[in-house]
Tab-separated table of C-alpha atoms in Angstrom:
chain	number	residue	atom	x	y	z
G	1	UNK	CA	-37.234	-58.056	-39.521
G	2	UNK	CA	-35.550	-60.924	-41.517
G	3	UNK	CA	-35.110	-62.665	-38.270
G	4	UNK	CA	-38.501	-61.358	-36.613
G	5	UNK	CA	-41.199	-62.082	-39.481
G	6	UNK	CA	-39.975	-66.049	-39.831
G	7	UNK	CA	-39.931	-66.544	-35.756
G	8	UNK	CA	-43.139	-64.844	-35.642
G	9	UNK	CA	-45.052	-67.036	-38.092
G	10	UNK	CA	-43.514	-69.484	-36.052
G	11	UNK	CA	-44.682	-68.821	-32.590
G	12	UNK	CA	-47.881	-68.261	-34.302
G	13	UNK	CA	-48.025	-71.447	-36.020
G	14	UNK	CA	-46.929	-72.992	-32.962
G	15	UNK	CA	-49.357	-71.769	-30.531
G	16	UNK	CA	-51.966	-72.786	-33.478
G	17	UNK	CA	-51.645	-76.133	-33.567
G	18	UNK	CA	-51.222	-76.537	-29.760
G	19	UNK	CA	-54.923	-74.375	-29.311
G	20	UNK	CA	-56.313	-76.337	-32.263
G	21	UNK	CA	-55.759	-79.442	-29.841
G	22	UNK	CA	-58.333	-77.202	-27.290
G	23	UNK	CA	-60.791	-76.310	-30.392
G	24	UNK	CA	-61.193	-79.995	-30.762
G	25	UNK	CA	-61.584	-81.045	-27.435
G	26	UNK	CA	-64.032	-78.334	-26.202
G	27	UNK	CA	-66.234	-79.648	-29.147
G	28	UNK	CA	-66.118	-83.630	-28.585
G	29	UNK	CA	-69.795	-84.182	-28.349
G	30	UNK	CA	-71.534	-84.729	-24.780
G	31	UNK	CA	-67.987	-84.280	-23.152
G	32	UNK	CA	-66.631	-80.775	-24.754
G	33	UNK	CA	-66.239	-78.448	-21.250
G	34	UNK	CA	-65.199	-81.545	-19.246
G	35	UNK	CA	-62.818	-82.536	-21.605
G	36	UNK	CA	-61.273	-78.917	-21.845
G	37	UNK	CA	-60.986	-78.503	-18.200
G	38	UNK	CA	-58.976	-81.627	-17.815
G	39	UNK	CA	-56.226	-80.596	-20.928
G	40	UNK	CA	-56.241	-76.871	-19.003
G	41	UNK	CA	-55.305	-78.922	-16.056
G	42	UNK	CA	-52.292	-80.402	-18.096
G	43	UNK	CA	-50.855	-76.856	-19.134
G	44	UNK	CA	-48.822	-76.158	-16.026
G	45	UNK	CA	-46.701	-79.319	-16.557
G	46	UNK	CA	-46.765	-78.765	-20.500
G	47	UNK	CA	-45.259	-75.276	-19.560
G	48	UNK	CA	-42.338	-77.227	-17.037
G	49	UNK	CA	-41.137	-78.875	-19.777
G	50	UNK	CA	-41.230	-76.454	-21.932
G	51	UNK	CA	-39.368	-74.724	-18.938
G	52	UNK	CA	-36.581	-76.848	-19.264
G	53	UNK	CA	-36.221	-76.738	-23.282
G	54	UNK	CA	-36.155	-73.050	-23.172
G	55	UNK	CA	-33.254	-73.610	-19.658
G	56	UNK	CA	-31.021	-75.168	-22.786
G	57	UNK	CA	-32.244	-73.556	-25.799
G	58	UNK	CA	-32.636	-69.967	-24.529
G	59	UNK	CA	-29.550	-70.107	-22.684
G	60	UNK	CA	-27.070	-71.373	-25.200
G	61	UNK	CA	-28.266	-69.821	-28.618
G	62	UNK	CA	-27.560	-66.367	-27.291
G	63	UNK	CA	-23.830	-67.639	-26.167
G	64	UNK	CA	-23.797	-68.614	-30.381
G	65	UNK	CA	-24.783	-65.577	-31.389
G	66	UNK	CA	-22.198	-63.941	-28.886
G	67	UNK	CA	-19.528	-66.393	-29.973
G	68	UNK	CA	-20.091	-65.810	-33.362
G	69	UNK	CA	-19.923	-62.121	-32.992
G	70	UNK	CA	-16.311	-62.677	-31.637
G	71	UNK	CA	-15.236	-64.755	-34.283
G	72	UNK	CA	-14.989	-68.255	-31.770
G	73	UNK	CA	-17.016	-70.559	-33.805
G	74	UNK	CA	-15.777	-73.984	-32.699
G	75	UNK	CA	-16.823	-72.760	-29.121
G	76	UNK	CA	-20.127	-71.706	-30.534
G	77	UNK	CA	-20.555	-75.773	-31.904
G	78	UNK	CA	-19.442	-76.869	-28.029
G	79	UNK	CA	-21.921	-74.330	-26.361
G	80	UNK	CA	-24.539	-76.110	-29.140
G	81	UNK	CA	-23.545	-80.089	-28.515
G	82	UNK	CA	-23.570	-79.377	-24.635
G	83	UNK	CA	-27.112	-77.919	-24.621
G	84	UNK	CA	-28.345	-80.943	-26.945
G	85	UNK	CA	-26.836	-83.400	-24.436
G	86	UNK	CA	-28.341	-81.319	-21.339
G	87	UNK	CA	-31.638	-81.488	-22.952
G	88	UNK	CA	-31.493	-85.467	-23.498
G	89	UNK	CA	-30.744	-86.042	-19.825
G	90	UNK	CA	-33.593	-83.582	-18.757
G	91	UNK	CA	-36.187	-85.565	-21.302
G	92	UNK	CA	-35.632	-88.902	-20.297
G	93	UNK	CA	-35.384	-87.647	-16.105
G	94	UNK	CA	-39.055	-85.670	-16.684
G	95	UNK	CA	-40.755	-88.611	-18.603
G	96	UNK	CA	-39.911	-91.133	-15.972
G	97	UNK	CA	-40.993	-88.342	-12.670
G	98	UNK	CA	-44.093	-87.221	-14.928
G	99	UNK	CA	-45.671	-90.729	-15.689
G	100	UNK	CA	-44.368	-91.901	-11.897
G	101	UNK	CA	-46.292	-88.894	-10.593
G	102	UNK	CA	-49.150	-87.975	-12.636
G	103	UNK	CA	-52.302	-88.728	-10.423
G	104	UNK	CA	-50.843	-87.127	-7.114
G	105	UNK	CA	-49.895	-84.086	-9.652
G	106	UNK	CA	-53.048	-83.231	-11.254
G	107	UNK	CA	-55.207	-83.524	-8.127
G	108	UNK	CA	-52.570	-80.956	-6.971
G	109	UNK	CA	-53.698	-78.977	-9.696
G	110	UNK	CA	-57.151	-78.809	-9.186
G	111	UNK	CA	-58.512	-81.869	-10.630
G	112	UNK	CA	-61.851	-83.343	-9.997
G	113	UNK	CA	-63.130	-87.162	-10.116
G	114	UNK	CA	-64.910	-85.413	-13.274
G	115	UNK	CA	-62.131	-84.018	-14.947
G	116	UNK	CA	-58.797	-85.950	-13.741
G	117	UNK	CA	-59.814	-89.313	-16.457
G	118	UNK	CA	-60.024	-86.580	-19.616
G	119	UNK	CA	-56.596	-85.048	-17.745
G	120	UNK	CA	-54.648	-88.766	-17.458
G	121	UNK	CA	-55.346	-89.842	-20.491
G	122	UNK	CA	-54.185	-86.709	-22.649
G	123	UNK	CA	-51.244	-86.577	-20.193
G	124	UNK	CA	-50.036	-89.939	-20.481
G	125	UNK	CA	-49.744	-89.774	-24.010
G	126	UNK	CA	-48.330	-86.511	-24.051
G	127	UNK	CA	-45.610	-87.604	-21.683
G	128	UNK	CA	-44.191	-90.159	-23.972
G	129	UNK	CA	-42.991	-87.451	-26.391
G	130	UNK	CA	-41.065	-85.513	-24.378
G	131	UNK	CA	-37.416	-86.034	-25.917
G	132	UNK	CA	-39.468	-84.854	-29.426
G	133	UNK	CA	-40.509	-81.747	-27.312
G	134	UNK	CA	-37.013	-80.978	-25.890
G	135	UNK	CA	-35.266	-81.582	-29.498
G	136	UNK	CA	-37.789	-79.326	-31.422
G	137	UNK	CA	-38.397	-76.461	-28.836
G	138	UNK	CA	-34.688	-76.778	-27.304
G	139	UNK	CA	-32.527	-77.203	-30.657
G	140	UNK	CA	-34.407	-74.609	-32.380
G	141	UNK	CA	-33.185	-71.580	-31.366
G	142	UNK	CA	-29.381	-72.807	-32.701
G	143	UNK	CA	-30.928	-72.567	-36.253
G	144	UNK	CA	-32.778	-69.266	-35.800
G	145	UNK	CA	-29.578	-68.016	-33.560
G	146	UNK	CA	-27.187	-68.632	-37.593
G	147	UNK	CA	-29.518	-65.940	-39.156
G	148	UNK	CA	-31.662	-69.261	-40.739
G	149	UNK	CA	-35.264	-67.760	-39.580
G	150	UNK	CA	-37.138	-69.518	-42.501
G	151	UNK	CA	-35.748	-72.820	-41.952
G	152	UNK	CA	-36.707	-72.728	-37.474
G	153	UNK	CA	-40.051	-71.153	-39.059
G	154	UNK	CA	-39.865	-74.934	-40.960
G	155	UNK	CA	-39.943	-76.360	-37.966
G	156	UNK	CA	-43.169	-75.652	-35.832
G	157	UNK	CA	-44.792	-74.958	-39.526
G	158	UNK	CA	-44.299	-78.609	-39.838
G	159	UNK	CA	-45.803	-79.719	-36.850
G	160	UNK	CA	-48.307	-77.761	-37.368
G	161	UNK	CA	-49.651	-78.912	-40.400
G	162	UNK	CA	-49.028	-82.487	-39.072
G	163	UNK	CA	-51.237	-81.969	-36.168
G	164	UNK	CA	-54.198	-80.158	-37.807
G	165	UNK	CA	-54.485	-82.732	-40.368
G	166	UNK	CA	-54.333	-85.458	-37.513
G	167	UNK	CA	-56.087	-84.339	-34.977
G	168	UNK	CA	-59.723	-84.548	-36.312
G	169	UNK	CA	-58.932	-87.709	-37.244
G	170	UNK	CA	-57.819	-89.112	-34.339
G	171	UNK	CA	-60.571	-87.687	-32.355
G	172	UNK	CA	-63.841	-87.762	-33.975
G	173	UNK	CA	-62.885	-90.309	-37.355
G	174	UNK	CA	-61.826	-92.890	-34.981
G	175	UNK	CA	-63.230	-92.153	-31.736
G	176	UNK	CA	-60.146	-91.324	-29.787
G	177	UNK	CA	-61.558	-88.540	-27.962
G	178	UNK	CA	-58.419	-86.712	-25.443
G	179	UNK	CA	-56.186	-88.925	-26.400
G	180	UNK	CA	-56.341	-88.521	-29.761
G	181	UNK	CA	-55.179	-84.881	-29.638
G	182	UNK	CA	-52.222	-85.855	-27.694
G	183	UNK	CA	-51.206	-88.770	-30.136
G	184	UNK	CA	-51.698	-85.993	-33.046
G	185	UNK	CA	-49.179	-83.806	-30.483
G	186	UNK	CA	-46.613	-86.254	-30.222
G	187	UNK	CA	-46.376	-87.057	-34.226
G	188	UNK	CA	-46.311	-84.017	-34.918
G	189	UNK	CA	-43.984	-83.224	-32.303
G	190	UNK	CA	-41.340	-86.680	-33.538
G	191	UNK	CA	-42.111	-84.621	-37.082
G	192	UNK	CA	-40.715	-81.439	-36.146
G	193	UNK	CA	-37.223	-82.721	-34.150
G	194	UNK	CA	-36.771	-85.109	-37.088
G	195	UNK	CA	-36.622	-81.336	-38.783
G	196	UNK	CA	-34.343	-79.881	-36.281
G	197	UNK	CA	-31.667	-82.927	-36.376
G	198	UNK	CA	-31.529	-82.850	-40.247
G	199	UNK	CA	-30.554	-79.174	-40.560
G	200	UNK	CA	-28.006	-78.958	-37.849
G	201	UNK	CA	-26.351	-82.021	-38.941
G	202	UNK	CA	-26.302	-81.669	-42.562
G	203	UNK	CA	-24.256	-79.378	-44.716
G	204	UNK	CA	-25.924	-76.183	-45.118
G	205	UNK	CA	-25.761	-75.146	-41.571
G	206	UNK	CA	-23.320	-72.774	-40.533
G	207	UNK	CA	-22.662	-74.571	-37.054
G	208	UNK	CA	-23.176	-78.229	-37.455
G	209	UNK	CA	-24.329	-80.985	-34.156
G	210	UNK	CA	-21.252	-83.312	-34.015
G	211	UNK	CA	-21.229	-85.923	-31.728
G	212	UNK	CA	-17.545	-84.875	-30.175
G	213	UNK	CA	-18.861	-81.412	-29.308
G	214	UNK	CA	-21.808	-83.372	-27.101
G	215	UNK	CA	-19.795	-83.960	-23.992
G	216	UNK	CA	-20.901	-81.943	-20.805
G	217	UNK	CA	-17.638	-79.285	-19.626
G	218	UNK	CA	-18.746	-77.521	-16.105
G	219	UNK	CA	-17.818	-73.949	-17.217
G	220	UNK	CA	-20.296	-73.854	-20.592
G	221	UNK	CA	-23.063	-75.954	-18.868
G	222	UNK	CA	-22.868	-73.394	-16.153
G	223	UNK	CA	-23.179	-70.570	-19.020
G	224	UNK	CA	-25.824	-72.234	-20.256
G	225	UNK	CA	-28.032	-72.742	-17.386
G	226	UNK	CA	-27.271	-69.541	-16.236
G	227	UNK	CA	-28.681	-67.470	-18.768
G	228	UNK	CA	-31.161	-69.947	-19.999
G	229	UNK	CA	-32.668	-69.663	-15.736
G	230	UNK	CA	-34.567	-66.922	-17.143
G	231	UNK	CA	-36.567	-68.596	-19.459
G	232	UNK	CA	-36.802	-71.484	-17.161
G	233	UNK	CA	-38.071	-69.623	-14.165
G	234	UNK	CA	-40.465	-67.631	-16.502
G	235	UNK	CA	-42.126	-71.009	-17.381
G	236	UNK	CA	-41.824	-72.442	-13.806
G	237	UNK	CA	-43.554	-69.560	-12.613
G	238	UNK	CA	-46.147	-69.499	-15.293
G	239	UNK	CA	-46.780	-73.167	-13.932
G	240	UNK	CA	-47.010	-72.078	-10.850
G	241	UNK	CA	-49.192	-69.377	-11.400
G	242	UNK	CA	-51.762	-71.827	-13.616
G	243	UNK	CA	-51.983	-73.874	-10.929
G	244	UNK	CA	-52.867	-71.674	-8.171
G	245	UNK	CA	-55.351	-70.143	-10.575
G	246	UNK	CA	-56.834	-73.233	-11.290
G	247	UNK	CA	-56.812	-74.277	-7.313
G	248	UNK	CA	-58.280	-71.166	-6.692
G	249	UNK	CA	-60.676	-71.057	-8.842
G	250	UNK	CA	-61.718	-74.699	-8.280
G	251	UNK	CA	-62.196	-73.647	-4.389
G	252	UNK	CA	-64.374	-70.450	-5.255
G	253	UNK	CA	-66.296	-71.291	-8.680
G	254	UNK	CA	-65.495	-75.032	-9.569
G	255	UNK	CA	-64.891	-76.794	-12.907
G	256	UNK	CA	-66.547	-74.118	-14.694
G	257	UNK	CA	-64.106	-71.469	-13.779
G	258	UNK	CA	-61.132	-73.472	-14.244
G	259	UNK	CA	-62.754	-74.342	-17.746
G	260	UNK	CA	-62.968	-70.425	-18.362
G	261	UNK	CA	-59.436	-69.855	-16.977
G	262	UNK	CA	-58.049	-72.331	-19.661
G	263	UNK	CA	-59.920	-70.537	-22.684
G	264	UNK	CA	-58.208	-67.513	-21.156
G	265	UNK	CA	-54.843	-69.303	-21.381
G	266	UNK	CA	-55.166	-70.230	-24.782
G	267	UNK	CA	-56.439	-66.641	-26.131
G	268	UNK	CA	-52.949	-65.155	-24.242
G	269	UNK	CA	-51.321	-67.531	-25.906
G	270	UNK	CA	-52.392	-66.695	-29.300
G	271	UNK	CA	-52.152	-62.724	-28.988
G	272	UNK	CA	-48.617	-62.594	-27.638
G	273	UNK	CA	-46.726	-64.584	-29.634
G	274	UNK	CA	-46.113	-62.358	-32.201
G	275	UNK	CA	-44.669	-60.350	-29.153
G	276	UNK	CA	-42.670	-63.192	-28.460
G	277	UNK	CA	-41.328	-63.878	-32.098
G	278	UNK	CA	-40.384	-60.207	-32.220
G	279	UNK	CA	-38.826	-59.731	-29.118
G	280	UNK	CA	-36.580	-63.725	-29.654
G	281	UNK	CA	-36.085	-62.320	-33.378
G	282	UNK	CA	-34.687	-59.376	-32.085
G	283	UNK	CA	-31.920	-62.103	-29.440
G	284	UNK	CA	-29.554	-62.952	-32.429
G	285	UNK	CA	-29.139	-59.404	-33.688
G	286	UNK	CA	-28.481	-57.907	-30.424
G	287	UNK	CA	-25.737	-60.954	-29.351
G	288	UNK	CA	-23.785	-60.741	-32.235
G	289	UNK	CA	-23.252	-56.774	-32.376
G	290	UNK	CA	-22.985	-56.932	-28.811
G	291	UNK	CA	-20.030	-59.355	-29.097
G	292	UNK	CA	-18.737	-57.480	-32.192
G	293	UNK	CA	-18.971	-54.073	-29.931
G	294	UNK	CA	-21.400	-52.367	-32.419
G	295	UNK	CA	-23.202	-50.964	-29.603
G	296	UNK	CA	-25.194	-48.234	-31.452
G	297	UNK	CA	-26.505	-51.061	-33.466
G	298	UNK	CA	-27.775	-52.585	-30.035
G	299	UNK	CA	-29.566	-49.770	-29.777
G	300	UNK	CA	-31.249	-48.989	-33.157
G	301	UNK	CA	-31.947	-52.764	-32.195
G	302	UNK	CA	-33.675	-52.218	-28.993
G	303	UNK	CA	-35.797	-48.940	-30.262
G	304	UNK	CA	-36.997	-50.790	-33.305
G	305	UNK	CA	-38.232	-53.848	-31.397
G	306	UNK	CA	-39.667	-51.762	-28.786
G	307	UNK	CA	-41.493	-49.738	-31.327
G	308	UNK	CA	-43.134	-52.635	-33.165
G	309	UNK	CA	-43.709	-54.617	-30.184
G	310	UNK	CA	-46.167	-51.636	-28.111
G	311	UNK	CA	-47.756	-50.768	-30.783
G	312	UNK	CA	-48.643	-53.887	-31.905
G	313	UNK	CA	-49.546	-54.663	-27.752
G	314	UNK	CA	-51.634	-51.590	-27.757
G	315	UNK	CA	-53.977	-52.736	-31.183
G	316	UNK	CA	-54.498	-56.151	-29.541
G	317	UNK	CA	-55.347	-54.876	-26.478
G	318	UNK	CA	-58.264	-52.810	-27.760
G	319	UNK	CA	-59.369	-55.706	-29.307
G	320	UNK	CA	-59.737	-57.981	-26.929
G	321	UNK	CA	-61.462	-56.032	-24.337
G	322	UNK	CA	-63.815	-55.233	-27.576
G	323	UNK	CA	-65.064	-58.811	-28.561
G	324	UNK	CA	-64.315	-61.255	-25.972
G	325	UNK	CA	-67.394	-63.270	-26.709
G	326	UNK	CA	-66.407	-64.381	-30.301
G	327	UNK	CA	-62.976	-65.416	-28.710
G	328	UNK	CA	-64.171	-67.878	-26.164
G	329	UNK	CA	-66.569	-69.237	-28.775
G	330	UNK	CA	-63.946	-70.500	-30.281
G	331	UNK	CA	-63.336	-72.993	-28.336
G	332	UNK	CA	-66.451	-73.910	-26.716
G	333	UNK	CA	-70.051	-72.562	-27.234
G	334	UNK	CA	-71.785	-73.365	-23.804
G	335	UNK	CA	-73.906	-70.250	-22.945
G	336	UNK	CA	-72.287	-70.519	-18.945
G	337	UNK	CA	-69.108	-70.722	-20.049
G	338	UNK	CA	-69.528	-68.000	-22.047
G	339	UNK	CA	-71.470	-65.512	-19.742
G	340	UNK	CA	-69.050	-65.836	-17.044
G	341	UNK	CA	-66.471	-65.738	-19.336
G	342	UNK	CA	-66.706	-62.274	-20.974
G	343	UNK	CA	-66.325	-60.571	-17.476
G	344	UNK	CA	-63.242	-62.414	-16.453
G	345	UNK	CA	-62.029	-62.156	-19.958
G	346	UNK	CA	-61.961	-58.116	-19.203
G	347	UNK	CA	-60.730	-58.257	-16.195
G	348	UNK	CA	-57.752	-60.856	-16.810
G	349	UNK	CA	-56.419	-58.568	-20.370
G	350	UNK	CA	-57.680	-55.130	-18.819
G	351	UNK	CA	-53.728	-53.810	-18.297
G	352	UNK	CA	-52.519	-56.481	-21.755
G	353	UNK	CA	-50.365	-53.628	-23.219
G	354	UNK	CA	-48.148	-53.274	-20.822
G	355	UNK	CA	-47.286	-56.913	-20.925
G	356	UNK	CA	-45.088	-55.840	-23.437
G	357	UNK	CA	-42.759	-53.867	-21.584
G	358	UNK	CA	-41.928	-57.465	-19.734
G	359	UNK	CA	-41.212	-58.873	-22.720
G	360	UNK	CA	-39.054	-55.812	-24.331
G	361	UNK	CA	-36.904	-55.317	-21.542
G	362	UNK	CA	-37.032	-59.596	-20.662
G	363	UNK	CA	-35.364	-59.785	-24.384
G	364	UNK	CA	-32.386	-57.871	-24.083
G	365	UNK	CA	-31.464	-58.848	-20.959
G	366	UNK	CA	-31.500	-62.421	-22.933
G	367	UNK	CA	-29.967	-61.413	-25.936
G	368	UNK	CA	-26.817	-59.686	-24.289
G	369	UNK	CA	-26.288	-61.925	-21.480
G	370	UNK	CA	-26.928	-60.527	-18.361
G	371	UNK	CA	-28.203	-63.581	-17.048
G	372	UNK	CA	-28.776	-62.232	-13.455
G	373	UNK	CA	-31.082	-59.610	-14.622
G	374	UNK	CA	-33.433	-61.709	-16.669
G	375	UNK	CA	-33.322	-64.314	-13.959
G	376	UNK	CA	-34.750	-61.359	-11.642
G	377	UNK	CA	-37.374	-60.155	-13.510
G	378	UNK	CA	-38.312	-63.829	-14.806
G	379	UNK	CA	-39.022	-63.584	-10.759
G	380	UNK	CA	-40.786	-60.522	-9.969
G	381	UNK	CA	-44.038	-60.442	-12.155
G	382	UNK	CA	-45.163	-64.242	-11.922
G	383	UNK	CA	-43.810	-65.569	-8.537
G	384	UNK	CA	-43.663	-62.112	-6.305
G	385	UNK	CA	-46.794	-60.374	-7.630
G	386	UNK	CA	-48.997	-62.683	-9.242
G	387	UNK	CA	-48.956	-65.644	-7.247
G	388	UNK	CA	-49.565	-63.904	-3.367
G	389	UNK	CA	-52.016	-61.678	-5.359
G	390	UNK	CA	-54.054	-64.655	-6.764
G	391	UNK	CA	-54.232	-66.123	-2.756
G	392	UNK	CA	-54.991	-63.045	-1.137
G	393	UNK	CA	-57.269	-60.809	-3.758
G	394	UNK	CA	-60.454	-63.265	-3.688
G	395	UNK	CA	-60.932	-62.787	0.050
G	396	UNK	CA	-60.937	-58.888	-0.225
G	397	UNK	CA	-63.894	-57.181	-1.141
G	398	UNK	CA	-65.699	-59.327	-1.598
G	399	UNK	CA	-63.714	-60.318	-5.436
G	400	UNK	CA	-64.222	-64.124	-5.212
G	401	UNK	CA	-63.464	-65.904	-8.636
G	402	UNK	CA	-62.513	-61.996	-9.562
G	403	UNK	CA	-59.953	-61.285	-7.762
G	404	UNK	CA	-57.684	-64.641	-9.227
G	405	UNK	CA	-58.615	-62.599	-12.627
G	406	UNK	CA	-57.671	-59.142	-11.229
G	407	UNK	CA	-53.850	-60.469	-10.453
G	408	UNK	CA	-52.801	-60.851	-14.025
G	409	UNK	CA	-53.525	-56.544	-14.333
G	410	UNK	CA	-51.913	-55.814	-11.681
G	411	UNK	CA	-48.712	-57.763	-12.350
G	412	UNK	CA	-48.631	-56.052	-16.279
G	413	UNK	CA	-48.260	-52.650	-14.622
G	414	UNK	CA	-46.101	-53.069	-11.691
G	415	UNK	CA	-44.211	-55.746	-13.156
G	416	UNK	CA	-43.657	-54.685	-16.750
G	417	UNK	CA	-42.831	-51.064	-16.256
G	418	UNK	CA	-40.216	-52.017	-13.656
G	419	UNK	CA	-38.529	-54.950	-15.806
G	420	UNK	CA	-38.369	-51.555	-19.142
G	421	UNK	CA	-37.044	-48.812	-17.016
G	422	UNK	CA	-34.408	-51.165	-15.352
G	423	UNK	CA	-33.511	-52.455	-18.789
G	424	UNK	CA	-33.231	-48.545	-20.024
G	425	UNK	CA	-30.956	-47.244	-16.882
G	426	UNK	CA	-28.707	-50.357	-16.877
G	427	UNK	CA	-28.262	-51.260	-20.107
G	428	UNK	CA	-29.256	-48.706	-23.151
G	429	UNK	CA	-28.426	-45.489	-21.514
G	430	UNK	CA	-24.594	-47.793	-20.216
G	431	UNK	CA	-24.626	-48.548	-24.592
G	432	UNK	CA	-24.459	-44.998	-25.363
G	433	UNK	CA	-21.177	-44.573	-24.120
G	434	UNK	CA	-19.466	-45.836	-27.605
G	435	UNK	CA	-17.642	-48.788	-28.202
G	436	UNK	CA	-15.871	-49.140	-25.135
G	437	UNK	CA	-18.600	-49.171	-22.616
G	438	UNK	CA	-19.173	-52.830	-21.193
G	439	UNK	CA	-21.606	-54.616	-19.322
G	440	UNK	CA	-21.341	-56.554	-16.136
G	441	UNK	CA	-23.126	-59.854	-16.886
């Protein structure tokens, strides 16, 4: 919990100052629904390079923690100076594709003539922050992964209070509209790497960014990306997945749809990330009594976090399905927006507690290495049941705009309660054999 309660405030601080950026917009006067259709349009490529932070971070904090465990600490700084230099060649590669490409890109998406100026504009800005948003999402893990949850909490707390106080200003003080909110982003963004670089290269971190640790090796990077794919493929599928969503919906029900479909976006958002804190608090703990072969402590471990993490799915759940009206009111009031909203709203979040299973057994896969396994299952919800589900369901029955809803549902159960019951047979069950038992990465 000393890990989990920080990272948690975190994520949620985090995902708070990204959806205040959709509160604003949806309420820019005249423009509100427009204007939030074209940011939901942004969100796919948002989530790619988020994608690749998380192919660095992810991957090489729990090879820290593991390191660490086994005493190799100078290895632990390489694994560290190699993902900081991966995620510096990634930035400046994206910004240059994503600014080259933009217009082609977000007509792919599903923009319209109506929505693609609100989507440009925030996107172009956005863009130009993208070595801020591989620093502070990519390096921050390496602090959490040392046992220093308050100080990563720090980090996105920062931001966060950066960007709230911004954000109104920039878009309704002086008139900035869209691109206001993504200037506010990319401060606040600069704000929280500035953050990140201090700690790991001052003196009260345990393993400290040095510039001769920084050069690329082929075995670690290969480490790296290979258990950071996970992460990476669950964000390039979640991409994927937005924008077939959006297409879909801007074939079957237009802007309005793809409006709702982003208000739906940001509510997931909010509700799982204390899932998410919990289940990357629980990464650190897990490595490093993995690598110090305390394996019933991997599983105390894994029964705690699964504990905290379904019940807290199952509240949230209930209360969702309960009051979906106040939650898209939020961020926009428009009565059309709202009365097809509450339907899809039920649909979309009718199976949300068993998302968690995904993320339970998604976590320990992470946390102990097995980089195949969380590479698979990063696979099988989004890309293998979500995405043919979101083509094919709105032509059967009838479902129309429903059926893009009904995929998400579907996907928790099949998807989730596969990815747990793999994680059990192959991995907790293996743990109970004492101290000896290993597992095959």
């Amino acid at each position: 919990m000393g890990l989990a309660l920080p990272m948690t405030a975190a994520q949620l601080v985090n995902v708070l100052y990204n959806v205040v950026d959709r509160m604003y917009i949806g309420r820019i006067p005249g423009e509100g629904r427009l204007a939030l259709t074209g940011l939901g349009l942004c969100l796919p490529i948002i989530s790619i390079l988020i994608g690749f932070a998380n192919l660095c971070g992810a991957g090489g904090a729990p090879l820290c923690s593991i390191c660490r465990g086994r005493g190799e600490d100078e290895e632990a700084e390489r694994i560290m100076g190699c993902s900081f230099t991966l995620l510096m060649v990634f930035g400046a590669v994206l910004t240059v594709l994503c600014l080259a490409l933009r217009r082609p890109i977000l007509y792919l998406f599903g923009a319209s003539d109506a929505t693609f100026p609100y989507a440009r504009d925030y996107l172009t800005i956005y863009l130009t922050g993208t070595l801020f948003v591989m620093v502070g999402l990519g390096m921050n893990p390496f602090i959490n992964s040392q046992g220093f949850g308050r100080v990563g909490m720090g980090t996105v707390t920062l931001g966060a209070a950066v960007n709230i106080a911004l954000d109104p200003l920039f878009i309704f003080v002086l008139d900035m509209g869209v691109r206001g909110a993504a200037l506010a982003t990319v401060i606040s963004q600069g704000c929280s790497a500035a953050w990140v670089l201090r700690f790991l290269t001052g003196k009260h971190t345990l393993l400290r960014l040095r510039r001769s640790a920084m050069h690329l090796e082929a075995g670690r990077v290969k480490r790296i990306l290979s258990l950071g794919m996970s992460g990476f493929i669950m964000a390039l599928t979640n991409s994927l997945v937005q924008v077939l969503c959006n297409a879909t919906l801007q074939a079957w029900g237009g802007d309005l749809y793809v409006g709702v479909m982003t208000v739906v976006n940001s509510v997931r958002e909010v509700i799982t990330m204390p899932v998410s804190g919990v289940t990357q608090g629980c990464q650190p703990v897990l490595g490093y009594n993995y690598g110090a072969g305390e394996h019933e402590r991997v599983r105390q471990g894994i029964r705690f976090t699964a504990a905290v993490t379904m019940a807290y799915s199952a509240a949230v759940w209930l209360l969702t399905l309960a009051f979906p009206g106040p939650l898209i009111r939020i961020f926009n009031d428009d009565p059309e927006l709202i009365a097809d909203g509450i339907p899809a709203f039920r649909i979309y979040f009718a199976t949300f507690g068993f998302m968690s299973c995904q993320f339970i057994g998604q976590s320990v896969f992470v946390g102990l290495g097995r980089a195949k396994s969380a590479v698979f299952f990063s696979l099988l919800r989004k890309a293998f049941i979500v995405a043919p589900l979101t083509l094919l369901l709105p032509h059967l029955f009838g479902l129309g705009v429903n059926g893009v809803f009904l995929a998400e549902p579907i996907s928790n159960v099949a998807g989730g309660l596969t990815c747990l019951l793999t994680m059990y047979v192959t991995v907790y069950r293996r743990l109970g054999g004492g101290k000896e038992a290993r597992l095959t990465c």
